[in-house]
Short mmCIF file of C-alpha atoms in Angstrom, two decimals:
data_model
loop_
_atom_site.label_atom_id
_atom_site.label_comp_id
_atom_site.label_asym_id
_atom_site.label_seq_id
_atom_site.Cartn_x
_atom_site.Cartn_y
_atom_site.Cartn_z
CA MET K 1 0.00 0.00 0.00
CA ASN K 2 1.55 3.32 -1.04
CA ASN K 3 2.01 6.13 1.43
CA LEU K 4 -0.63 8.43 -0.04
CA PHE K 5 -3.31 5.72 -0.08
CA ALA K 6 -2.53 4.63 3.47
CA HIS K 7 -2.48 8.21 4.70
CA ARG K 8 -5.83 9.08 3.13
CA LEU K 9 -7.41 5.91 4.52
CA SER K 10 -6.16 6.82 7.98
CA LEU K 11 -7.39 10.39 7.64
CA LEU K 12 -10.91 9.37 6.61
CA ALA K 13 -11.10 6.58 9.18
CA GLY K 14 -10.95 9.12 12.01
CA ASP K 15 -14.09 10.12 13.87
CA ALA K 16 -13.90 13.67 12.54
CA HIS K 17 -14.27 12.71 8.87
CA ARG K 18 -15.62 9.17 8.55
CA HIS K 19 -19.24 10.37 8.34
CA LEU K 20 -18.39 12.17 5.09
CA LEU K 21 -18.19 8.80 3.33
CA THR K 22 -21.99 8.57 3.46
CA LYS K 23 -22.59 12.06 2.02
CA GLY K 24 -21.75 11.42 -1.62
CA TYR K 25 -24.41 10.56 -4.20
CA ARG K 26 -25.22 7.52 -6.34
CA GLY K 27 -27.51 7.34 -9.34
CA ILE K 28 -28.26 4.65 -11.92
CA GLU K 29 -29.36 4.88 -15.54
CA ARG K 30 -30.56 1.59 -17.02
CA GLU K 31 -31.35 1.12 -20.71
CA THR K 32 -33.68 -1.61 -21.97
CA LEU K 33 -35.41 -2.34 -25.27
CA ARG K 34 -39.14 -2.83 -25.47
CA VAL K 35 -39.74 -6.12 -27.28
CA THR K 36 -42.73 -8.10 -28.48
CA PRO K 37 -43.79 -11.37 -26.79
CA THR K 38 -41.79 -13.20 -29.49
CA GLY K 39 -38.56 -11.30 -28.85
CA HIS K 40 -38.69 -8.85 -31.76
CA LEU K 41 -38.12 -5.12 -31.40
CA ALA K 42 -41.32 -3.23 -30.58
CA LEU K 43 -42.00 -0.74 -33.36
CA ASP K 44 -44.79 1.29 -31.77
CA ALA K 45 -44.43 4.76 -30.28
CA HIS K 46 -43.23 5.41 -26.76
CA PRO K 47 -46.27 4.59 -24.57
CA VAL K 48 -48.22 7.70 -23.57
CA SER K 49 -48.84 6.12 -20.17
CA LEU K 50 -45.10 6.43 -19.48
CA GLY K 51 -45.24 10.18 -20.05
CA SER K 52 -43.10 12.40 -22.23
CA ALA K 53 -39.67 11.07 -23.12
CA LEU K 54 -38.54 14.69 -23.41
CA THR K 55 -39.51 15.92 -19.96
CA HIS K 56 -40.13 12.94 -17.65
CA PRO K 57 -37.45 12.97 -14.92
CA GLN K 58 -37.20 9.17 -14.58
CA ILE K 59 -38.48 7.51 -17.77
CA THR K 60 -37.12 8.56 -21.14
CA THR K 61 -35.71 7.01 -24.30
CA ASP K 62 -32.17 6.79 -25.56
CA TYR K 63 -31.47 6.27 -29.26
CA SER K 64 -34.61 4.49 -30.39
CA GLU K 65 -38.26 5.01 -29.62
CA SER K 66 -38.03 1.40 -28.41
CA LEU K 67 -34.98 1.91 -26.17
CA LEU K 68 -36.23 2.94 -22.75
CA GLU K 69 -33.92 4.60 -20.26
CA PHE K 70 -34.74 4.59 -16.56
CA ILE K 71 -33.07 7.26 -14.41
CA THR K 72 -33.08 7.12 -10.65
CA PRO K 73 -32.99 10.16 -8.39
CA THR K 74 -29.60 10.53 -6.73
CA GLU K 75 -29.30 8.98 -3.28
CA HIS K 76 -26.63 8.81 -0.59
CA ASP K 77 -27.05 5.03 -0.34
CA VAL K 78 -27.10 3.04 -3.56
CA ALA K 79 -29.67 0.69 -1.98
CA ASP K 80 -32.13 3.58 -2.05
CA ALA K 81 -31.32 4.28 -5.71
CA LEU K 82 -31.97 0.61 -6.52
CA ALA K 83 -35.28 0.76 -4.66
CA GLN K 84 -36.28 3.70 -6.87
CA LEU K 85 -35.13 1.80 -9.96
CA ASP K 86 -37.29 -1.11 -8.88
CA LYS K 87 -40.36 1.12 -8.68
CA ILE K 88 -39.67 2.54 -12.15
CA HIS K 89 -39.46 -1.00 -13.53
CA ARG K 90 -42.69 -2.08 -11.83
CA PHE K 91 -44.60 0.93 -13.17
CA SER K 92 -43.19 0.59 -16.69
CA ASN K 93 -43.74 -3.17 -16.81
CA ALA K 94 -47.40 -2.59 -15.96
CA ASN K 95 -47.83 0.07 -18.65
CA ILE K 96 -46.40 -1.49 -21.81
CA GLY K 97 -49.20 -3.97 -22.51
CA ASP K 98 -47.92 -7.39 -23.53
CA GLU K 99 -44.47 -6.07 -24.42
CA LEU K 100 -41.41 -7.05 -22.41
CA LEU K 101 -38.30 -5.28 -21.14
CA TRP K 102 -35.34 -6.95 -22.88
CA SER K 103 -32.98 -8.56 -20.39
CA GLN K 104 -29.73 -8.28 -22.38
CA SER K 105 -27.24 -5.62 -23.42
CA MET K 106 -27.00 -6.96 -26.97
CA PRO K 107 -30.19 -6.38 -28.94
CA CYS K 108 -33.13 -8.64 -29.58
CA ILE K 109 -34.21 -9.58 -33.11
CA LEU K 110 -34.07 -6.30 -35.05
CA PRO K 111 -35.99 -5.38 -38.18
CA ALA K 112 -34.41 -3.87 -41.28
CA GLU K 113 -32.40 -0.71 -40.56
CA THR K 114 -35.04 1.50 -42.12
CA GLU K 115 -37.69 0.15 -39.74
CA ILE K 116 -35.84 0.76 -36.46
CA PRO K 117 -37.69 3.80 -35.05
CA ILE K 118 -35.57 6.78 -34.00
CA ALA K 119 -36.68 8.37 -30.72
CA TRP K 120 -39.19 11.20 -31.12
CA TYR K 121 -39.43 14.07 -28.65
CA GLY K 122 -42.09 16.31 -30.17
CA THR K 123 -41.90 19.50 -32.18
CA SER K 124 -40.22 21.91 -29.77
CA HIS K 125 -36.78 23.09 -30.80
CA ILE K 126 -35.19 21.16 -27.93
CA GLY K 127 -37.16 18.03 -28.84
CA MET K 128 -36.27 18.32 -32.51
CA ILE K 129 -32.58 18.86 -31.85
CA LYS K 130 -32.54 15.62 -29.81
CA HIS K 131 -34.28 13.81 -32.68
CA VAL K 132 -32.01 15.20 -35.41
CA TYR K 133 -28.95 14.31 -33.35
CA ARG K 134 -30.17 10.70 -33.37
CA ARG K 135 -30.73 10.86 -37.12
CA GLY K 136 -27.07 11.81 -37.32
CA LEU K 137 -26.09 8.78 -35.27
CA ALA K 138 -28.03 6.63 -37.74
CA VAL K 139 -26.23 7.91 -40.83
CA ARG K 140 -22.83 7.85 -39.11
CA TYR K 141 -22.88 4.48 -37.35
CA GLY K 142 -26.02 2.62 -38.37
CA LYS K 143 -29.09 2.03 -36.26
CA ALA K 144 -28.35 -1.49 -35.02
CA MET K 145 -25.34 -0.43 -32.95
CA GLN K 146 -27.44 2.26 -31.31
CA CYS K 147 -29.83 -0.40 -30.00
CA ILE K 148 -27.21 -1.83 -27.64
CA ALA K 149 -28.19 -1.25 -24.02
CA GLY K 150 -25.97 -0.54 -21.05
CA LEU K 151 -26.06 0.62 -17.48
CA HIS K 152 -24.48 3.85 -16.26
CA TYR K 153 -23.36 4.26 -12.66
CA ASN K 154 -23.16 7.84 -11.44
CA TYR K 155 -20.85 8.42 -8.49
CA SER K 156 -19.76 11.37 -6.41
CA LEU K 157 -17.97 11.98 -3.15
CA SER K 158 -19.04 14.68 -0.73
CA GLU K 159 -17.66 18.12 -1.57
CA ASP K 160 -16.77 18.40 2.12
CA LEU K 161 -14.66 15.24 1.78
CA TRP K 162 -12.77 16.77 -1.14
CA ARG K 163 -12.16 19.87 0.98
CA VAL K 164 -10.71 17.70 3.76
CA LEU K 165 -8.32 16.07 1.27
CA LYS K 166 -7.41 19.48 -0.17
CA ALA K 167 -6.58 20.91 3.27
CA ASP K 168 -4.50 17.83 4.04
CA THR K 169 -2.38 18.27 0.91
CA ASP K 170 -2.09 22.07 1.26
CA SER K 171 -3.00 22.36 -2.42
CA PRO K 172 -2.73 25.80 -4.08
CA LEU K 173 -5.87 25.07 -6.12
CA ASP K 174 -9.22 26.48 -5.14
CA ASP K 175 -11.95 24.07 -4.00
CA LYS K 176 -13.54 23.76 -7.45
CA ASP K 177 -10.31 23.03 -9.28
CA PHE K 178 -9.01 20.63 -6.62
CA GLN K 179 -12.23 18.64 -6.80
CA SER K 180 -12.16 18.60 -10.61
CA GLU K 181 -8.54 17.48 -10.82
CA SER K 182 -9.17 14.83 -8.15
CA TYR K 183 -11.98 13.38 -10.25
CA ILE K 184 -9.64 13.37 -13.25
CA ALA K 185 -7.11 11.46 -11.13
CA LEU K 186 -9.89 8.98 -10.29
CA ILE K 187 -10.57 8.60 -14.02
CA ARG K 188 -6.88 7.90 -14.72
CA ASN K 189 -6.93 5.07 -12.19
CA PHE K 190 -10.23 3.84 -13.59
CA HIS K 191 -8.65 3.52 -17.03
CA ARG K 192 -5.78 1.54 -15.51
CA TYR K 193 -8.04 -0.94 -13.78
CA SER K 194 -11.35 -1.00 -15.68
CA TRP K 195 -10.39 -4.30 -17.31
CA LEU K 196 -11.22 -5.80 -13.91
CA LEU K 197 -14.84 -4.61 -14.18
CA MET K 198 -15.10 -6.23 -17.59
CA TYR K 199 -13.95 -9.55 -16.20
CA LEU K 200 -16.16 -9.40 -13.12
CA PHE K 201 -19.34 -7.97 -14.66
CA GLY K 202 -19.16 -8.45 -18.44
CA ALA K 203 -22.29 -10.34 -19.46
CA SER K 204 -22.39 -10.28 -23.26
CA PRO K 205 -20.22 -13.11 -24.64
CA ALA K 206 -22.76 -13.87 -27.39
CA LEU K 207 -25.09 -12.03 -29.74
CA SER K 208 -27.72 -12.58 -32.38
CA THR K 209 -26.26 -13.46 -35.78
CA GLN K 210 -28.43 -10.92 -37.57
CA PHE K 211 -27.14 -8.05 -35.40
CA LEU K 212 -23.94 -7.82 -37.47
CA ARG K 213 -25.86 -7.23 -40.72
CA GLY K 214 -23.16 -8.77 -42.85
CA ARG K 215 -20.28 -6.95 -41.17
CA PRO K 216 -16.98 -8.89 -41.16
CA HIS K 217 -16.17 -10.52 -37.84
CA GLN K 218 -14.07 -13.20 -36.19
CA LEU K 219 -16.75 -14.66 -33.96
CA ASP K 220 -17.45 -18.36 -33.67
CA LYS K 221 -20.79 -19.89 -34.57
CA LEU K 222 -22.64 -21.22 -31.54
CA SER K 223 -25.87 -22.02 -33.37
CA ASP K 224 -27.72 -20.90 -36.48
CA ASP K 225 -28.92 -17.71 -34.76
CA THR K 226 -26.05 -17.05 -32.34
CA LEU K 227 -22.40 -16.00 -32.55
CA TYR K 228 -19.95 -15.86 -29.66
CA LEU K 229 -16.37 -15.97 -28.48
CA PRO K 230 -15.66 -18.80 -26.02
CA TYR K 231 -13.68 -16.68 -23.53
CA ALA K 232 -15.34 -13.30 -24.13
CA THR K 233 -16.77 -11.26 -21.28
CA SER K 234 -18.35 -8.29 -23.06
CA LEU K 235 -18.77 -8.18 -26.82
CA ARG K 236 -20.76 -5.02 -26.20
CA MET K 237 -17.53 -3.25 -25.24
CA SER K 238 -15.44 -4.87 -27.98
CA ASP K 239 -14.82 -3.55 -31.48
CA LEU K 240 -18.01 -5.35 -32.53
CA GLY K 241 -20.14 -3.39 -30.10
CA TYR K 242 -20.44 0.21 -29.03
CA GLN K 243 -17.27 1.48 -30.69
CA ASN K 244 -16.44 3.92 -33.45
CA THR K 245 -13.13 4.05 -35.35
CA ALA K 246 -13.72 7.66 -36.44
CA GLN K 247 -13.34 8.68 -32.81
CA SER K 248 -10.09 6.82 -32.20
CA GLY K 249 -7.97 9.97 -32.11
CA ILE K 250 -10.36 12.31 -30.35
CA MET K 251 -9.09 11.92 -26.81
CA PRO K 252 -5.32 11.64 -26.36
CA PRO K 253 -4.10 10.80 -22.85
CA TYR K 254 -5.11 13.62 -20.53
CA ASN K 255 -3.95 14.54 -17.06
CA ASP K 256 -6.15 17.51 -16.23
CA LEU K 257 -9.65 18.74 -16.89
CA ASP K 258 -8.50 21.48 -19.24
CA SER K 259 -6.84 18.97 -21.58
CA TYR K 260 -10.00 16.86 -21.62
CA MET K 261 -12.20 19.84 -22.41
CA ARG K 262 -9.87 21.15 -25.13
CA SER K 263 -9.92 17.77 -26.89
CA LEU K 264 -13.68 17.46 -26.65
CA SER K 265 -14.42 21.03 -27.71
CA ARG K 266 -12.04 20.64 -30.67
CA ALA K 267 -13.91 17.51 -31.80
CA VAL K 268 -17.27 19.30 -31.89
CA ARG K 269 -15.73 22.00 -34.12
CA GLN K 270 -13.55 19.86 -36.42
CA PRO K 271 -15.06 19.05 -39.84
CA TYR K 272 -14.88 15.38 -40.82
CA PRO K 273 -14.72 14.56 -44.56
CA ASP K 274 -16.94 11.46 -44.41
CA TYR K 275 -19.67 13.42 -42.64
CA GLU K 276 -19.23 16.41 -44.91
CA ALA K 277 -19.94 14.07 -47.82
CA ILE K 278 -23.25 13.16 -46.19
CA GLY K 279 -24.28 16.76 -45.56
CA THR K 280 -26.77 18.04 -43.01
CA ARG K 281 -29.94 17.72 -45.11
CA ARG K 282 -31.55 15.21 -47.38
CA ASN K 283 -34.63 16.10 -49.44
CA GLY K 284 -34.97 19.26 -47.39
CA GLU K 285 -34.93 17.47 -44.00
CA TRP K 286 -32.25 17.62 -41.35
CA ILE K 287 -30.29 14.37 -41.12
CA GLN K 288 -27.49 15.49 -38.77
CA LEU K 289 -26.81 18.60 -36.71
CA ASN K 290 -23.47 19.33 -38.41
CA THR K 291 -20.67 17.62 -40.28
CA ASN K 292 -18.08 17.77 -37.52
CA LEU K 293 -16.32 14.83 -35.93
CA LEU K 294 -18.86 15.03 -33.12
CA GLN K 295 -22.29 16.61 -33.47
CA ILE K 296 -22.36 17.24 -29.72
CA GLU K 297 -20.14 16.24 -26.80
CA ASN K 298 -22.31 13.26 -25.82
CA GLU K 299 -21.49 11.55 -29.11
CA PHE K 300 -18.04 10.75 -27.75
CA TYR K 301 -18.05 7.12 -26.62
CA ALA K 302 -16.15 6.71 -23.36
CA THR K 303 -16.07 4.11 -20.61
CA ILE K 304 -16.18 6.89 -18.01
CA ARG K 305 -16.94 10.61 -18.17
CA PRO K 306 -16.45 13.60 -15.88
CA LYS K 307 -19.87 15.19 -15.47
CA ARG K 308 -21.73 18.24 -14.20
CA VAL K 309 -25.49 18.72 -14.10
CA ILE K 310 -26.23 21.15 -16.93
CA ASN K 311 -28.68 24.02 -17.05
CA SER K 312 -31.33 24.32 -19.74
CA GLY K 313 -29.69 25.06 -23.09
CA GLU K 314 -26.18 24.63 -21.68
CA ARG K 315 -23.64 22.38 -23.35
CA PRO K 316 -21.85 19.77 -21.19
CA VAL K 317 -18.37 21.23 -21.67
CA GLU K 318 -19.65 24.70 -20.82
CA ALA K 319 -20.87 23.37 -17.51
CA LEU K 320 -17.53 21.69 -16.79
CA CYS K 321 -15.59 24.80 -17.78
CA THR K 322 -17.57 27.15 -15.58
CA ARG K 323 -18.44 25.01 -12.55
CA GLY K 324 -16.07 22.04 -12.60
CA VAL K 325 -16.59 18.29 -12.24
CA GLN K 326 -19.48 17.31 -9.98
CA TYR K 327 -19.49 13.51 -10.42
CA ILE K 328 -18.30 10.75 -12.71
CA GLU K 329 -20.39 8.48 -14.91
CA VAL K 330 -19.22 4.87 -15.37
CA ARG K 331 -20.49 3.73 -18.77
CA CYS K 332 -18.89 0.34 -19.44
CA LEU K 333 -21.25 -1.88 -17.43
CA ASP K 334 -23.28 -4.53 -19.23
CA ILE K 335 -26.84 -5.23 -18.26
CA ASP K 336 -26.78 -8.22 -15.90
CA PRO K 337 -29.33 -10.57 -17.50
CA PHE K 338 -29.77 -12.48 -14.24
CA GLU K 339 -30.88 -9.37 -12.34
CA PRO K 340 -34.35 -7.91 -13.04
CA LEU K 341 -32.96 -4.39 -12.51
CA GLY K 342 -29.88 -5.08 -14.63
CA ILE K 343 -27.56 -4.73 -11.62
CA SER K 344 -27.45 -6.19 -8.12
CA LEU K 345 -26.90 -4.47 -4.80
CA ALA K 346 -23.71 -6.50 -4.29
CA THR K 347 -22.31 -5.26 -7.61
CA SER K 348 -23.18 -1.69 -6.63
CA ARG K 349 -21.47 -2.03 -3.25
CA PHE K 350 -18.34 -3.33 -4.95
CA LEU K 351 -18.40 -0.44 -7.41
CA ASP K 352 -18.49 1.99 -4.48
CA ALA K 353 -15.41 0.35 -2.96
CA PHE K 354 -13.65 0.19 -6.36
CA LEU K 355 -14.33 3.84 -7.20
CA LEU K 356 -13.31 5.03 -3.74
CA PHE K 357 -10.06 3.10 -4.22
CA CYS K 358 -9.56 4.85 -7.58
CA ALA K 359 -10.19 8.20 -5.86
CA LEU K 360 -7.86 7.74 -2.90
CA ASP K 361 -4.98 5.80 -4.44
CA ASP K 362 -2.00 7.51 -5.98
CA SER K 363 -2.72 8.31 -9.65
CA PRO K 364 0.45 9.24 -11.52
CA PRO K 365 0.14 11.18 -14.78
CA THR K 366 -0.46 9.09 -17.86
CA ASP K 367 1.11 9.20 -21.30
CA GLU K 368 0.56 7.56 -24.68
CA LYS K 369 2.45 4.41 -23.73
CA ALA K 370 0.47 3.92 -20.53
CA SER K 371 -2.76 4.72 -22.32
CA LEU K 372 -2.08 2.11 -25.02
CA GLU K 373 -1.28 -0.44 -22.33
CA ALA K 374 -4.56 0.22 -20.53
CA THR K 375 -6.52 0.11 -23.78
CA GLY K 376 -4.87 -3.18 -24.71
CA ASN K 377 -5.68 -4.74 -21.33
CA PHE K 378 -9.30 -3.67 -21.66
CA ALA K 379 -9.62 -4.99 -25.23
CA ARG K 380 -7.98 -8.29 -24.31
CA THR K 381 -10.30 -8.78 -21.34
CA VAL K 382 -13.53 -8.12 -23.22
CA LYS K 383 -12.65 -10.70 -25.87
CA GLU K 384 -10.57 -13.22 -23.93
CA GLY K 385 -11.04 -12.44 -20.25
CA ARG K 386 -11.82 -16.02 -19.19
CA ARG K 387 -9.04 -17.63 -21.20
CA PRO K 388 -6.98 -19.72 -18.77
CA GLY K 389 -3.64 -18.09 -18.04
CA LEU K 390 -4.50 -14.86 -19.87
CA MET K 391 -1.66 -12.35 -19.53
CA LEU K 392 -2.03 -8.57 -19.30
CA GLN K 393 0.56 -5.79 -19.26
CA ARG K 394 1.37 -3.87 -16.08
CA ASP K 395 3.99 -1.15 -16.42
CA GLY K 396 5.47 -2.93 -19.41
CA GLN K 397 5.70 -6.32 -17.72
CA GLU K 398 3.48 -9.36 -18.26
CA ILE K 399 1.23 -10.41 -15.39
CA SER K 400 -1.64 -12.86 -15.34
CA LEU K 401 -5.15 -11.42 -15.15
CA GLN K 402 -5.88 -13.59 -12.14
CA GLU K 403 -2.78 -12.56 -10.19
CA TRP K 404 -3.27 -8.86 -10.89
CA GLY K 405 -6.98 -9.07 -10.13
CA LEU K 406 -6.41 -10.71 -6.77
CA THR K 407 -3.77 -8.12 -5.93
CA LEU K 408 -6.21 -5.33 -6.75
CA LEU K 409 -8.93 -6.91 -4.65
CA ASP K 410 -6.54 -7.04 -1.71
CA ARG K 411 -6.00 -3.30 -2.08
CA ILE K 412 -9.69 -2.52 -2.63
CA GLN K 413 -10.40 -4.42 0.59
CA ALA K 414 -9.05 -1.38 2.44
CA THR K 415 -11.74 0.92 1.03
CA ALA K 416 -14.41 -1.75 1.53
CA THR K 417 -13.40 -1.98 5.18
CA LEU K 418 -13.44 1.81 5.49
CA LEU K 419 -16.97 1.99 4.05
CA ASP K 420 -18.12 -0.85 6.30
CA SER K 421 -16.77 0.92 9.38
CA GLN K 422 -19.22 3.77 8.86
CA CYS K 423 -22.18 1.37 8.71
CA ASP K 424 -20.80 -1.14 11.23
CA ASP K 425 -21.40 -4.10 8.93
CA ARG K 426 -19.68 -6.13 6.17
CA ARG K 427 -21.81 -5.25 3.17
CA HIS K 428 -18.90 -3.96 1.05
CA SER K 429 -16.47 -6.64 2.21
CA ASP K 430 -19.02 -9.35 1.44
CA ALA K 431 -19.53 -7.88 -2.03
CA LEU K 432 -15.78 -7.99 -2.56
CA LEU K 433 -15.63 -11.66 -1.53
CA LEU K 434 -18.13 -12.47 -4.29
CA GLN K 435 -15.76 -10.92 -6.82
CA LYS K 436 -12.80 -12.86 -5.45
CA GLU K 437 -14.71 -16.09 -6.12
CA LYS K 438 -14.97 -15.09 -9.78
CA LEU K 439 -11.23 -14.56 -10.07
CA LEU K 440 -10.59 -17.96 -8.49
CA ASP K 441 -13.19 -19.65 -10.71
CA ALA K 442 -14.02 -18.12 -14.10
CA ASP K 443 -17.18 -20.25 -14.33
CA LYS K 444 -18.72 -17.97 -11.69
CA THR K 445 -18.49 -14.87 -13.88
CA PRO K 446 -21.70 -13.56 -15.50
CA SER K 447 -20.30 -14.20 -18.98
CA ALA K 448 -19.62 -17.86 -18.19
CA LYS K 449 -23.07 -18.22 -16.65
CA VAL K 450 -24.64 -16.74 -19.79
CA LEU K 451 -22.96 -19.35 -21.97
CA ALA K 452 -24.05 -22.11 -19.58
CA ARG K 453 -27.65 -20.94 -19.73
CA LEU K 454 -27.48 -20.57 -23.51
CA ALA K 455 -26.67 -24.27 -23.66
CA GLN K 456 -29.95 -24.94 -21.86
CA HIS K 457 -31.82 -22.98 -24.56
CA GLY K 458 -30.42 -24.71 -27.62
CA ASN K 459 -27.45 -22.29 -27.70
CA SER K 460 -29.88 -19.60 -28.83
CA PHE K 461 -29.18 -16.04 -27.67
CA THR K 462 -32.74 -15.02 -28.53
CA ALA K 463 -34.36 -17.93 -26.67
CA PHE K 464 -32.29 -17.24 -23.55
CA GLY K 465 -32.92 -13.49 -23.67
CA LEU K 466 -36.64 -13.98 -24.17
CA GLN K 467 -36.97 -16.39 -21.25
CA GLN K 468 -35.09 -14.02 -18.93
CA SER K 469 -37.30 -11.14 -20.07
CA ARG K 470 -40.43 -13.15 -19.34
CA ASP K 471 -39.13 -14.16 -15.93
CA HIS K 472 -38.35 -10.55 -15.06
CA ALA K 473 -41.78 -9.40 -16.23
CA ALA K 474 -43.39 -11.97 -13.96
CA TYR K 475 -41.19 -10.80 -11.08
CA PHE K 476 -42.36 -7.21 -11.47
CA ALA K 477 -45.99 -8.14 -12.09
CA ALA K 478 -46.08 -10.13 -8.85
CA ARG K 479 -45.14 -6.98 -6.91
CA PRO K 480 -47.45 -4.18 -8.10
CA LEU K 481 -46.93 -0.68 -6.79
CA SER K 482 -49.08 0.55 -3.94
CA ALA K 483 -51.97 2.82 -4.87
CA GLN K 484 -50.00 5.81 -3.60
CA GLU K 485 -46.87 4.88 -5.56
CA GLU K 486 -48.88 4.26 -8.71
CA ALA K 487 -50.63 7.62 -8.34
CA GLU K 488 -47.29 9.41 -8.01
CA PHE K 489 -45.99 7.86 -11.24
CA VAL K 490 -49.21 8.72 -13.04
CA ARG K 491 -48.86 12.29 -11.76
CA MET K 492 -45.25 12.50 -13.04
CA SER K 493 -46.26 11.11 -16.43
CA GLN K 494 -49.12 13.57 -16.86
CA ALA K 495 -47.01 16.47 -15.65
CA SER K 496 -44.32 15.60 -18.20
CA LEU K 497 -46.89 15.47 -21.01
CA ASN K 498 -48.26 18.85 -19.94
CA GLU K 499 -44.76 20.31 -19.83
CA GLN K 500 -43.98 19.13 -23.36
CA THR K 501 -47.27 20.54 -24.65
CA GLN K 502 -46.53 23.87 -23.02
CA MET K 503 -43.05 23.95 -24.55
CA GLU K 504 -44.47 23.32 -28.00
CA GLN K 505 -47.23 25.92 -27.62
CA GLN K 506 -44.77 28.56 -26.51
CA GLN K 507 -42.34 27.72 -29.29
CA SER K 508 -41.06 30.70 -31.24
CA GLY K 509 -38.43 31.31 -33.87
CA ASP K 510 -37.08 29.16 -36.67
CA PHE K 511 -35.57 25.71 -36.09
CA ASP K 512 -32.82 26.30 -38.65
CA ALA K 513 -31.76 29.41 -36.75
CA PHE K 514 -31.95 27.47 -33.49
CA VAL K 515 -29.60 24.79 -34.83
CA ALA K 516 -27.22 27.43 -36.17
CA ALA K 517 -27.11 29.15 -32.79
CA TYR K 518 -26.61 25.82 -31.03
CA ASN K 519 -23.73 24.87 -33.31
CA GLN K 520 -22.12 28.27 -32.76
CA ARG K 521 -22.36 27.83 -29.00
CA THR K 522 -19.08 25.95 -28.86
CA PRO K 523 -17.01 25.96 -25.70
CA SER K 524 -13.76 26.90 -27.41
CA ARG K 525 -13.66 30.36 -25.92
CA LEU K 526 -14.11 28.88 -22.44
CA CYS K 527 -11.51 26.15 -22.66
CA GLY K 528 -8.74 27.90 -24.52
#
């Protein structure tokens, strides 16, 4: 254990500061496709009973009209966030007729590209800009890739805790900048060690044959309708999943927030020849917001992002530039097909210990060599993570995935113990023990369990996914909301519909001018 890590653990373990560990926030965003009873993509509009996808605070859509996204309120204890996520699932499950919530990250049976419905948010300028942005994703990357679902874990530490760490280091930075740079240090460590999350929680070793739409691949055939890699953990996070080669040079290694923002703001201003060839309009209709490398900042695919809650009409990088990093968003987690909510409480507890470890441990500056090493470890783990004897690279030296993983768990145990001391229990330590079992026995990983269950369903990805979706629907249906809880969701849905209607009625100005003004609102002047 390095001196900085040990010192910070000791500092926060004291009676004066330990309570701050419970003051951070957790939030979860879970994506899930609506599918028909036969496992095909639902092609109907977003159900009115679920409210407005534009303005509802907890139920929206991501890329497709069929791709629901559930957003929990932020909570100090992740158990409370999961309880809210459970209520959202129970309400939604009861209000989608005979449709099901797809249980997998990789998509169900998809129709032809032209038939996959892009999310619609109404006719307000804000709604239309969200829709046109998604049209741009379609012409740039294809619709099928955009139907992949994931789970985002939002994590913050108390601002008072950051101030304690700042005072302890006698940093010359002000509170905002110290907090921002500390989150960037967390992100550097996350990049070093995120391969471990892919091994422990990757749950997409197989996919439907028709998902690839004739794209070249090196997958093995498991059955007529299913492709896989025998040792894969997460094809979703591989080059066959949610990846984009055009973005490969967007984000060089960065060691401070300013470097991150400069790279991102440059990408939303930089013309890209392939997208210029497409243009912004087709037959008089908008098909993408602009022809730059990124239409907006959110188009950048990343396994983790520094984040700040934005104000209406504000761009993400503007918010970071002016008010600093508020939390981080972990974006590499697969949907756990064995959990109705897509994630378990034990997984969430481990993530808290892992991310606190990343925050407190020493995080030396990175460079291109270190970045390539981390990227290689991640890529190797998503495709071959369960291969016996798999070797990774640590500081230029080979080390087995198992040995390095167990070493990391030993170090993360310190933060798990620290978190447990505040609650006087073993909830984080017990969650860590579950992960140790996976490193000692690869058959206990979610990806291995998926392949084992596929074998029970004729090696069919669709049959397995459909059965899990049915089981989860039954689980939610057996636990209906109370009358009071149901009424509150109905109230939120109606309020969101009213808010969208009001926005559209009060709409003024020209959409073309609105897009032009939005595109001109680049953060370059803020970030240097």
